[in-house]
Coordinates of C-alpha atoms in Angstrom, one line a residue:
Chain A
X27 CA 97.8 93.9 117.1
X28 CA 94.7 95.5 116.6
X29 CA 90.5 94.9 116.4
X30 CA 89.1 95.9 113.7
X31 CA 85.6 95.6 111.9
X32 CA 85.4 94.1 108.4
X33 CA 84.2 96.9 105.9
X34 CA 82.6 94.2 103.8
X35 CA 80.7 91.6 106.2
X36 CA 81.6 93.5 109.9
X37 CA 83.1 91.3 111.8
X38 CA 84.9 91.8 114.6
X39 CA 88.8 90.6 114.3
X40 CA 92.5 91.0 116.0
X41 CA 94.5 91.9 112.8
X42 CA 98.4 91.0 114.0
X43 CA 101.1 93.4 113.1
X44 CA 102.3 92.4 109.7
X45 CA 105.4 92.0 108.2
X46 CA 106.5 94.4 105.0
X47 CA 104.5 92.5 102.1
X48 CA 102.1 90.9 104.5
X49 CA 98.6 90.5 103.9
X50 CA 95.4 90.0 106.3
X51 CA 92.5 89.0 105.1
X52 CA 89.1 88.8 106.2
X53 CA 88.2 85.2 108.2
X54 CA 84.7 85.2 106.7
X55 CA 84.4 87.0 103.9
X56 CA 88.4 87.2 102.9
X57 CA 88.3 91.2 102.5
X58 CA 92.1 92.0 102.0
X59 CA 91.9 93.8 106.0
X60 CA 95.6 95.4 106.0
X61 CA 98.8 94.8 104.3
X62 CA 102.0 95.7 105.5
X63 CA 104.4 97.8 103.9
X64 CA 107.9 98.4 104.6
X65 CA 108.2 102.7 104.9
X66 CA 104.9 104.1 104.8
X67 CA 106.1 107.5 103.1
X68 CA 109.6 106.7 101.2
X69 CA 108.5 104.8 98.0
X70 CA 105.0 105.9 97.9
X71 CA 106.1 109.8 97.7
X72 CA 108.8 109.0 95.0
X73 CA 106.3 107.2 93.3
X74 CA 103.5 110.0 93.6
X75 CA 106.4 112.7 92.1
X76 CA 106.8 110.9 89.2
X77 CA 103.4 110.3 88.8
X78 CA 103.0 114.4 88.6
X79 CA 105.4 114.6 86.1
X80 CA 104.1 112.2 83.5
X81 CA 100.5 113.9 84.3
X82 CA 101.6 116.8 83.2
X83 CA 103.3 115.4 80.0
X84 CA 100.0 113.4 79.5
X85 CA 97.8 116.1 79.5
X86 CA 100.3 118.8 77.1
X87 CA 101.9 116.9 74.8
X88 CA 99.4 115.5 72.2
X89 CA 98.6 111.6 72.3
X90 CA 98.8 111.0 68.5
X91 CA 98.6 112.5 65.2
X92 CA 96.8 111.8 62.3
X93 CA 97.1 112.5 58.3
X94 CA 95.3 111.7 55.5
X95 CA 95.7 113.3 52.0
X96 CA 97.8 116.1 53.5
X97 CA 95.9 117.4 56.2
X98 CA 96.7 116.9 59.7
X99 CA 95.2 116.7 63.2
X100 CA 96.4 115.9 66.5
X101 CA 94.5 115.7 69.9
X102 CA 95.4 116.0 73.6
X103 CA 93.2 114.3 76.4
X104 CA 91.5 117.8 76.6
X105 CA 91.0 118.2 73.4
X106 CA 89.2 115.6 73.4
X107 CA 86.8 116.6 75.8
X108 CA 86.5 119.9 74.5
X109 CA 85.6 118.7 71.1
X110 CA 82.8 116.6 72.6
X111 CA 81.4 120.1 74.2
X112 CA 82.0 121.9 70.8
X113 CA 79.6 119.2 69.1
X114 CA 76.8 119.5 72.0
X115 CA 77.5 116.8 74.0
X116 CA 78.5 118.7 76.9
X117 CA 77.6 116.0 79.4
X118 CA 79.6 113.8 77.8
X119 CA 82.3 116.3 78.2
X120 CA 82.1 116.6 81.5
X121 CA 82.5 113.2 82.3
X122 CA 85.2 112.7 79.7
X123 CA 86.8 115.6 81.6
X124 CA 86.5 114.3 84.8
X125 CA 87.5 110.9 84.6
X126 CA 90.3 111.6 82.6
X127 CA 92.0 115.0 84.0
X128 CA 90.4 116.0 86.9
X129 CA 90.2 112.4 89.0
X130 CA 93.8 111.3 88.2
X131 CA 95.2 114.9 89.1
X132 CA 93.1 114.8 92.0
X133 CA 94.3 111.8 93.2
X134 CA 97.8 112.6 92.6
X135 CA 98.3 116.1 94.2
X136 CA 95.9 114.9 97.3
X137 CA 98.4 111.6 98.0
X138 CA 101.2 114.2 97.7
X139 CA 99.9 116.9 100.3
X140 CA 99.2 113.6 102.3
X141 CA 102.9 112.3 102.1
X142 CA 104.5 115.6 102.4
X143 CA 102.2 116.1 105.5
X144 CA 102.5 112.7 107.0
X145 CA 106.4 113.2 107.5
X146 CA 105.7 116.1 110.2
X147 CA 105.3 115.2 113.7
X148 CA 102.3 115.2 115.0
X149 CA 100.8 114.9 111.9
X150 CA 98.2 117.1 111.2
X151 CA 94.7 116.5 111.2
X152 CA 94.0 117.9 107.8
X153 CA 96.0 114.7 106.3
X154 CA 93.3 112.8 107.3
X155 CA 90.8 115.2 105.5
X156 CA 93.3 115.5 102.2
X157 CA 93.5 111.3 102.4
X158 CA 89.3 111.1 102.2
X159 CA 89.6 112.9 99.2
X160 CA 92.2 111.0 97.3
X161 CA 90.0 108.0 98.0
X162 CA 87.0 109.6 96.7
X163 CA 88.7 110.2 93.3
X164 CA 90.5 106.6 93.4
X165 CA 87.4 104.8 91.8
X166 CA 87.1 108.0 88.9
X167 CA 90.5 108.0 88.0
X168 CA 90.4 106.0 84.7
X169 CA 93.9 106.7 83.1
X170 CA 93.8 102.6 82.2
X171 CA 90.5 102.4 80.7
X172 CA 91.4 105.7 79.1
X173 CA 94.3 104.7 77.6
X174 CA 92.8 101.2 76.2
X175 CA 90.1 103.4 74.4
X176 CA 93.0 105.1 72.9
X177 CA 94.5 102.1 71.0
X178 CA 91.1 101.0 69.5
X179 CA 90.6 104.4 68.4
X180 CA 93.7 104.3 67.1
X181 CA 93.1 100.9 65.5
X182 CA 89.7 102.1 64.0
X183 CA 90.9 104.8 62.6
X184 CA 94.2 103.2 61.1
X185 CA 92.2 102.1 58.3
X186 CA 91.4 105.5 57.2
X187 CA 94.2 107.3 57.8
X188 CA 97.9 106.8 59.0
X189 CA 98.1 107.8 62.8
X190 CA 101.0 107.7 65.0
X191 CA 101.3 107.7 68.7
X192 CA 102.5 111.3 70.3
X193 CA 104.4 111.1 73.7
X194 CA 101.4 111.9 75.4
X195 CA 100.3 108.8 74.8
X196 CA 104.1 107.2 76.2
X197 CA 103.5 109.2 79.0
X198 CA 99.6 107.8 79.7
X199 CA 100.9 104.4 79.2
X200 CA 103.6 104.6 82.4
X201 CA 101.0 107.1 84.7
X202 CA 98.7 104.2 84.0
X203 CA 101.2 101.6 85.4
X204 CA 102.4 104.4 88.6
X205 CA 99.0 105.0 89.6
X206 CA 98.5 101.1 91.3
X207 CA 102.0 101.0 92.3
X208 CA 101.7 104.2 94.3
X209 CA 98.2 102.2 96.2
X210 CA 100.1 99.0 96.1
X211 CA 103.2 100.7 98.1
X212 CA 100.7 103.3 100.3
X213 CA 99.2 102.0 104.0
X214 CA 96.2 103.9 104.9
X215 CA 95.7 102.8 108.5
X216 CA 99.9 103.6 109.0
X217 CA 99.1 107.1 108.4
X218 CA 95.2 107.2 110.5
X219 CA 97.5 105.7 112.9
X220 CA 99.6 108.8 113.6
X221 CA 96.9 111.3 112.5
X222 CA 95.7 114.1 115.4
X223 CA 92.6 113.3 116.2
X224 CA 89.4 115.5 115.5
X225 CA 88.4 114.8 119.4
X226 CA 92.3 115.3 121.4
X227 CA 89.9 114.2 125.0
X228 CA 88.6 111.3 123.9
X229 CA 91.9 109.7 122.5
X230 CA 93.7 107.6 124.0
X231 CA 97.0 109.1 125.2
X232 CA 98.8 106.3 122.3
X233 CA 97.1 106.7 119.2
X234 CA 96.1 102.6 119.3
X235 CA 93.5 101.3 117.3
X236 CA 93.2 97.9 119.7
X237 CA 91.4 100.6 122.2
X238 CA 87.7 102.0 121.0
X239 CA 87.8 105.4 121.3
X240 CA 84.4 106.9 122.4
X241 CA 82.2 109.3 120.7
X242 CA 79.6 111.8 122.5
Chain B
X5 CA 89.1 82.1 117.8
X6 CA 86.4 83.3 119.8
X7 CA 82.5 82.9 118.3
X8 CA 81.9 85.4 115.2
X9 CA 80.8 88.3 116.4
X10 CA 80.0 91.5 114.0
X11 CA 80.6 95.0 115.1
X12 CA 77.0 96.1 115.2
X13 CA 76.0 93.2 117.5
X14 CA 78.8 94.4 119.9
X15 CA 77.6 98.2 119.7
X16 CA 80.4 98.9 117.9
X17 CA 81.0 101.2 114.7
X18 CA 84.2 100.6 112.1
X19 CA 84.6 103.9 110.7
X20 CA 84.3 103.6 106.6
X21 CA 86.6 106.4 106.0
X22 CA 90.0 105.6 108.8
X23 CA 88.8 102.3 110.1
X24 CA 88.7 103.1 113.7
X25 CA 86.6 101.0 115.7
X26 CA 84.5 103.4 117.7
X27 CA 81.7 102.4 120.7
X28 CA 78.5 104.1 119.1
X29 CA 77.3 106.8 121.5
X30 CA 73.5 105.4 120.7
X31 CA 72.1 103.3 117.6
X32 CA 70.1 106.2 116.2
X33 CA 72.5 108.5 116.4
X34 CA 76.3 107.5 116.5
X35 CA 77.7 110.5 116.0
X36 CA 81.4 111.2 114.7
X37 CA 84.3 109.6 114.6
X38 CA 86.2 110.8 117.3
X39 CA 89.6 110.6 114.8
X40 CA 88.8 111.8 111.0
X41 CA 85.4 113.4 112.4
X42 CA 83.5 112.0 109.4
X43 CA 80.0 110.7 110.2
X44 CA 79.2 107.1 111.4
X45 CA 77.0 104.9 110.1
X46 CA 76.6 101.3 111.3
X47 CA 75.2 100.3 107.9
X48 CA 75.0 103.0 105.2
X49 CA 71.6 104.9 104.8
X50 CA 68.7 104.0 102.9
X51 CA 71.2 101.9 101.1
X52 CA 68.9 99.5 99.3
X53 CA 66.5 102.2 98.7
X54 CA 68.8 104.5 96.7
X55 CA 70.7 101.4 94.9
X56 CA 67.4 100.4 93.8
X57 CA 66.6 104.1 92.3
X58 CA 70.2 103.9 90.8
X59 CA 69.9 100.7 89.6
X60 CA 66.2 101.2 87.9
X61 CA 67.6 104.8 86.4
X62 CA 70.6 103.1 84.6
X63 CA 68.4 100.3 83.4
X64 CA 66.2 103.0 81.9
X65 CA 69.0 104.6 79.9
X66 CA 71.1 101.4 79.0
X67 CA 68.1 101.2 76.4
X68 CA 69.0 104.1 74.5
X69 CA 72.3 103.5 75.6
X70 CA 72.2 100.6 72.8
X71 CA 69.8 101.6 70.3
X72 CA 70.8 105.5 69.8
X73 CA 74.1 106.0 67.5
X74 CA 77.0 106.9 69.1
X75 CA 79.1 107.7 66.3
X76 CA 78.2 109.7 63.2
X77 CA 80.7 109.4 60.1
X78 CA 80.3 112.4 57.7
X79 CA 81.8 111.1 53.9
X80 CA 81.4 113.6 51.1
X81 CA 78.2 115.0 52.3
X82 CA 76.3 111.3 53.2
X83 CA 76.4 110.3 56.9
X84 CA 76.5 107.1 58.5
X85 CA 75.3 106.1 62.0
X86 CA 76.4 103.8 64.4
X87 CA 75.3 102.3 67.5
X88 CA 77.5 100.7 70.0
X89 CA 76.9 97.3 68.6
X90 CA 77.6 98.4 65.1
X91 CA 80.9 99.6 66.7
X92 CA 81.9 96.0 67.9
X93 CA 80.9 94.3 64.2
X94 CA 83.0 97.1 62.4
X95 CA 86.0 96.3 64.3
X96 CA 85.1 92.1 63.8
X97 CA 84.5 93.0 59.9
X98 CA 87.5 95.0 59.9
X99 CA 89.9 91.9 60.9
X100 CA 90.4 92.8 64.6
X101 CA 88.4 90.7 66.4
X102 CA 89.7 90.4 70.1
X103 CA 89.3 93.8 69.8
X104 CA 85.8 93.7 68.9
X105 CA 85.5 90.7 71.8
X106 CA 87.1 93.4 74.1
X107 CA 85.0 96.5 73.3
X108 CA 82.1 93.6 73.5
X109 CA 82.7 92.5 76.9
X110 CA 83.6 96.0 78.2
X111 CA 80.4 97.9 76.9
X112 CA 77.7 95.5 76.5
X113 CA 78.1 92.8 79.0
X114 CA 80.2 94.6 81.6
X115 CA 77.2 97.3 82.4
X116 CA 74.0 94.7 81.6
X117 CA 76.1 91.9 83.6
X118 CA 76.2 94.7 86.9
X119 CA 72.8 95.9 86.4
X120 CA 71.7 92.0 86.8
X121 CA 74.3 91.6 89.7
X122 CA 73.2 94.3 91.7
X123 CA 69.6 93.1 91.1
X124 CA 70.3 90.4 92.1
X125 CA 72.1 91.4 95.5
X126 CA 69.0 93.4 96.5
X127 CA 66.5 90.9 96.1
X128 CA 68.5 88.6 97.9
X129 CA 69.7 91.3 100.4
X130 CA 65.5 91.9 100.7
X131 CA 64.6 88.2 100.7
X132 CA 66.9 87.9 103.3
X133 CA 68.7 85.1 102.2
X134 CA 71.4 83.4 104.1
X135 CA 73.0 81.5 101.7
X136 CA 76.3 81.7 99.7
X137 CA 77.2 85.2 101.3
X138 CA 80.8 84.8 100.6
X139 CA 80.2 84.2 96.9
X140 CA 77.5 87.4 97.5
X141 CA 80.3 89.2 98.4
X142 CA 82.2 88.0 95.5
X143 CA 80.3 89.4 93.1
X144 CA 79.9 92.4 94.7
X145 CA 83.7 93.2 95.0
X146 CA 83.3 92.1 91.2
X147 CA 81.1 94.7 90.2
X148 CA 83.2 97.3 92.2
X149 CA 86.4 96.4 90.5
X150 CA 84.9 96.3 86.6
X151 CA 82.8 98.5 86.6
X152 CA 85.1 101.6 85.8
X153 CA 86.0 99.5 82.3
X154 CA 82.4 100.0 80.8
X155 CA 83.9 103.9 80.3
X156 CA 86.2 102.6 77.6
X157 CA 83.3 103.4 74.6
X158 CA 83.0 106.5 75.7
X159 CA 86.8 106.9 75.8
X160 CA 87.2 105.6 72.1
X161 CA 83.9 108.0 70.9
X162 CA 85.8 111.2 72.0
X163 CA 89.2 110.5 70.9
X164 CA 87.6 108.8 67.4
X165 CA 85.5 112.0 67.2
X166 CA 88.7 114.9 68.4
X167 CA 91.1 113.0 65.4
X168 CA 88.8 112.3 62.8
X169 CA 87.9 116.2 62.0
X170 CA 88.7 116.4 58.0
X171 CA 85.9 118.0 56.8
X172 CA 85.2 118.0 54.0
X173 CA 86.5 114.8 53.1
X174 CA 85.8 113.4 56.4
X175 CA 83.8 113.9 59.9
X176 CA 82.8 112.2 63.0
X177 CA 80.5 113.5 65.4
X178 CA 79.2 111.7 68.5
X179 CA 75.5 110.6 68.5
X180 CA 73.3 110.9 71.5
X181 CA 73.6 107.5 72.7
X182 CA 76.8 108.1 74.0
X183 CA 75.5 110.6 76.8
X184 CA 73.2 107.9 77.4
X185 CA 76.0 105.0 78.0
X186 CA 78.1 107.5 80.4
X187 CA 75.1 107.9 82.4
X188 CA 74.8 104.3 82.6
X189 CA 78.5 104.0 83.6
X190 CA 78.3 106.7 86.1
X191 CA 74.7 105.8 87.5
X192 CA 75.9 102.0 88.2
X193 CA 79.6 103.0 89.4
X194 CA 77.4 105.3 92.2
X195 CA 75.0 102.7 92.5
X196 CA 77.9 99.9 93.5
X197 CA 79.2 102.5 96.2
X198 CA 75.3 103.1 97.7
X199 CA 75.2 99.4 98.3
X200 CA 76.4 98.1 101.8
X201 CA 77.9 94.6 101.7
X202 CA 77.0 94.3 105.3
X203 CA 73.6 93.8 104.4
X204 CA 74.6 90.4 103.1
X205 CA 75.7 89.1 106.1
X206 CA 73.3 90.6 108.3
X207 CA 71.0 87.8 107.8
X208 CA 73.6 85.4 109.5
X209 CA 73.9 82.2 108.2
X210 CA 76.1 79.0 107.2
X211 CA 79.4 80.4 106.4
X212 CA 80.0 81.4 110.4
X213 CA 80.5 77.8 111.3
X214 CA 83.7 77.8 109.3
X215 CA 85.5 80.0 111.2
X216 CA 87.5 78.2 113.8

């Protein structure tokens, strides 16, 4: 059991302690509150090592290759982005870049320093720190909407030319499907539960969200 | 259950980072929180000020966005430009239209549809208006969740443009508009995070008595 404050709408409610696959939403506003998952390290970290792997195949092996009247060409997710730079749209780039390398390998390696660390006892505080920053590259990790643009360039261009799909692609299509199951499987407030706190005085001897801790 | 009663009217701060409830030490200045030591905020600052900015900046470049060619397609000297729009009738011309319904929804509605929802919210947000918050919230979660899917252009302009390099029988280079559509992307994604759904229900209203 414990209060909590609804993100979206801020009310004040007693979330019960839920059963694996239970789900608490928000009286008023029905903000999904907390879910409950059955081992908050165990499947998540399996999941998140075999999400590194398939990044890495994603972003070396190439994700299709073309050819028309003999000549060929082939492209990696980088390549793509670095031919956007090479014909001036650098900005473009960047956010190519971003959303599809840097985000999605950000999120990955931060949820695994956050796994690996939230198996030691305490657990230390900069778990907490690494876990802020996989949720700040959550919403820029676009490996789906990455991999939908894919196909209908693909499509588009499979009028022109005969293209076929690399492994990089098969690799984009399963890191696209690991990437929700590692949130679906990961509880947040089970690790900030066991976190060391920034403030040791002020906490309450059991780490319990039902008491409000003060700040000064 | 006891009457509804938010966190701010009780003095009290839920952290947006861990979601620790923490007593605010004063309203102008809560401090940290005492656990992930990341700064409180009862309601996020100046947020209807800087989604309006945000907001007015994306409108501004969804015009050239749309009008500026994305795409050029060099054949045998003579190039062709397209604009986003002439993207979606190629691929209904070319026999595939849910695709063309898809990159439709995705890169024309999708970023016009959050511009006029998060209008919307802050007029209502400034008017406040106590009506229909739940559905309020609906759309914003709405706008949160989709709006990551108006990328996909800008996904199918670089890997269209990184294949398609067969000079000199063939060529495609990107045209400016497509800078212009990430900024809108990015611009409106930052723009849905500046917003505070709180704001909605600050105003109080019907959907309290429900709660029972």
């Amino acid at each position: 059991m414990q209060t909590l404050a609804c993100p979206d709408c801020d009310l004040l409610q007693s979330v019960p302690d839920l059963p694996p696959g239970g789900k608490a939403s928000c009286a008023r506003c029905g903000h999904a509150l907390a879910t409950g998952t059955a081992g908050p390290i165990g499947r998540p970290l399996a999941l998140t090592i075999a999400a590194l792997f398939l990044l890495i195949i994603a972003n070396i092996d190439p994700l299709m290759d073309l050819s028309a009247v003999g000549r060929h060409a082939s492209t990696t997710i980088i390549g793509g982005a670095y031919q956007m730079w090479l014909e001036g749209q650098q900005a473009t780039a960047v956010v190519v870049g971003f959303c599809a390398v840097v985000a999605p390998a950000g999120y990955i390696l931060f949820m695994l320093v956050v796994l690996l660390g939230a198996g030691r006892t305490p657990v230390p505080r900069w778990v907490g720190e690494m876990l802020r920053w996989a949720d700040r590259m959550r919403p820029w990790s676009m490996v789906e909407v990455m991999m939908l643009g894919i196909l209908v360039a693909l499509i588009k261009i499979a009028d022109l030319a005969k293209v076929e799909p690399g492994i990089g692609m098969a690799a984009v299509g399963v890191l696209m499907l690991l990437i929700p199951a590692i949130e679906v499987n990961f509880d947040p407030h089970a690790i900030w539960h066991r976190v060391t706190w920034v403030e040791p005085k002020s906490s309450p001897p059991i780490a319990d969200d039902s008491a409000p801790g003060t700040s000064s | 259950m006891a009457a509804a009663l938010t966190a701010a009217q009780a003095g009290l701060i839920g952290c947006e980072h861990c979601g620790l409830l923490v007593r605010a030490a004063s309203a102008d200045e809560p401090g940290h929180c005492p656990r992930c030591g990341s700064p409180l905020e009862s309601r996020r600052r100046q947020s209807i000020e800087r989604t309006w900015a945000l907001v007015i900046a994306a409108a501004i470049c969804y015009i050239p966005a749309n009008l500026l060619p994305v795409l050029g397609t060099t054949t045998l000297g003579s190039t062709e430009y397209d604009t986003i729009m002439g993207g979606v009738v190629f691929l209904y011309t070319s026999g595939s239209w849910p695709l063309a319904l898809i990159v439709l929804i995705a890169s024309v509605m999708v970023p016009l549809g959050k511009l006029i929802a998060l209008g919307y919210l802050l007029i209502s947000v400034q008017r406040r208006s106590s009506s229909s918050n739940r559905e309020r919230t609906r759309l914003y979660r709405m706008v949160e969740f989709i709006g990551r899917w108006s990328m996909l252009d800008v996904f199918v302009d670089t890997f269209t443009v990184a294949l398609v390099q067969l000079s000199p029988l063939m060529a495609v280079s990107p045209g400016p508009g497509v800078m212009f559509f990430a900024a809108v992307v990015v611009l409106t994604m930052i723009a849905a995070t500046t917003f505070d759904p709180r704001l909605i229900w600050d105003a109080g209203g019907e959907p309290e008595s429900r709660i029972g």
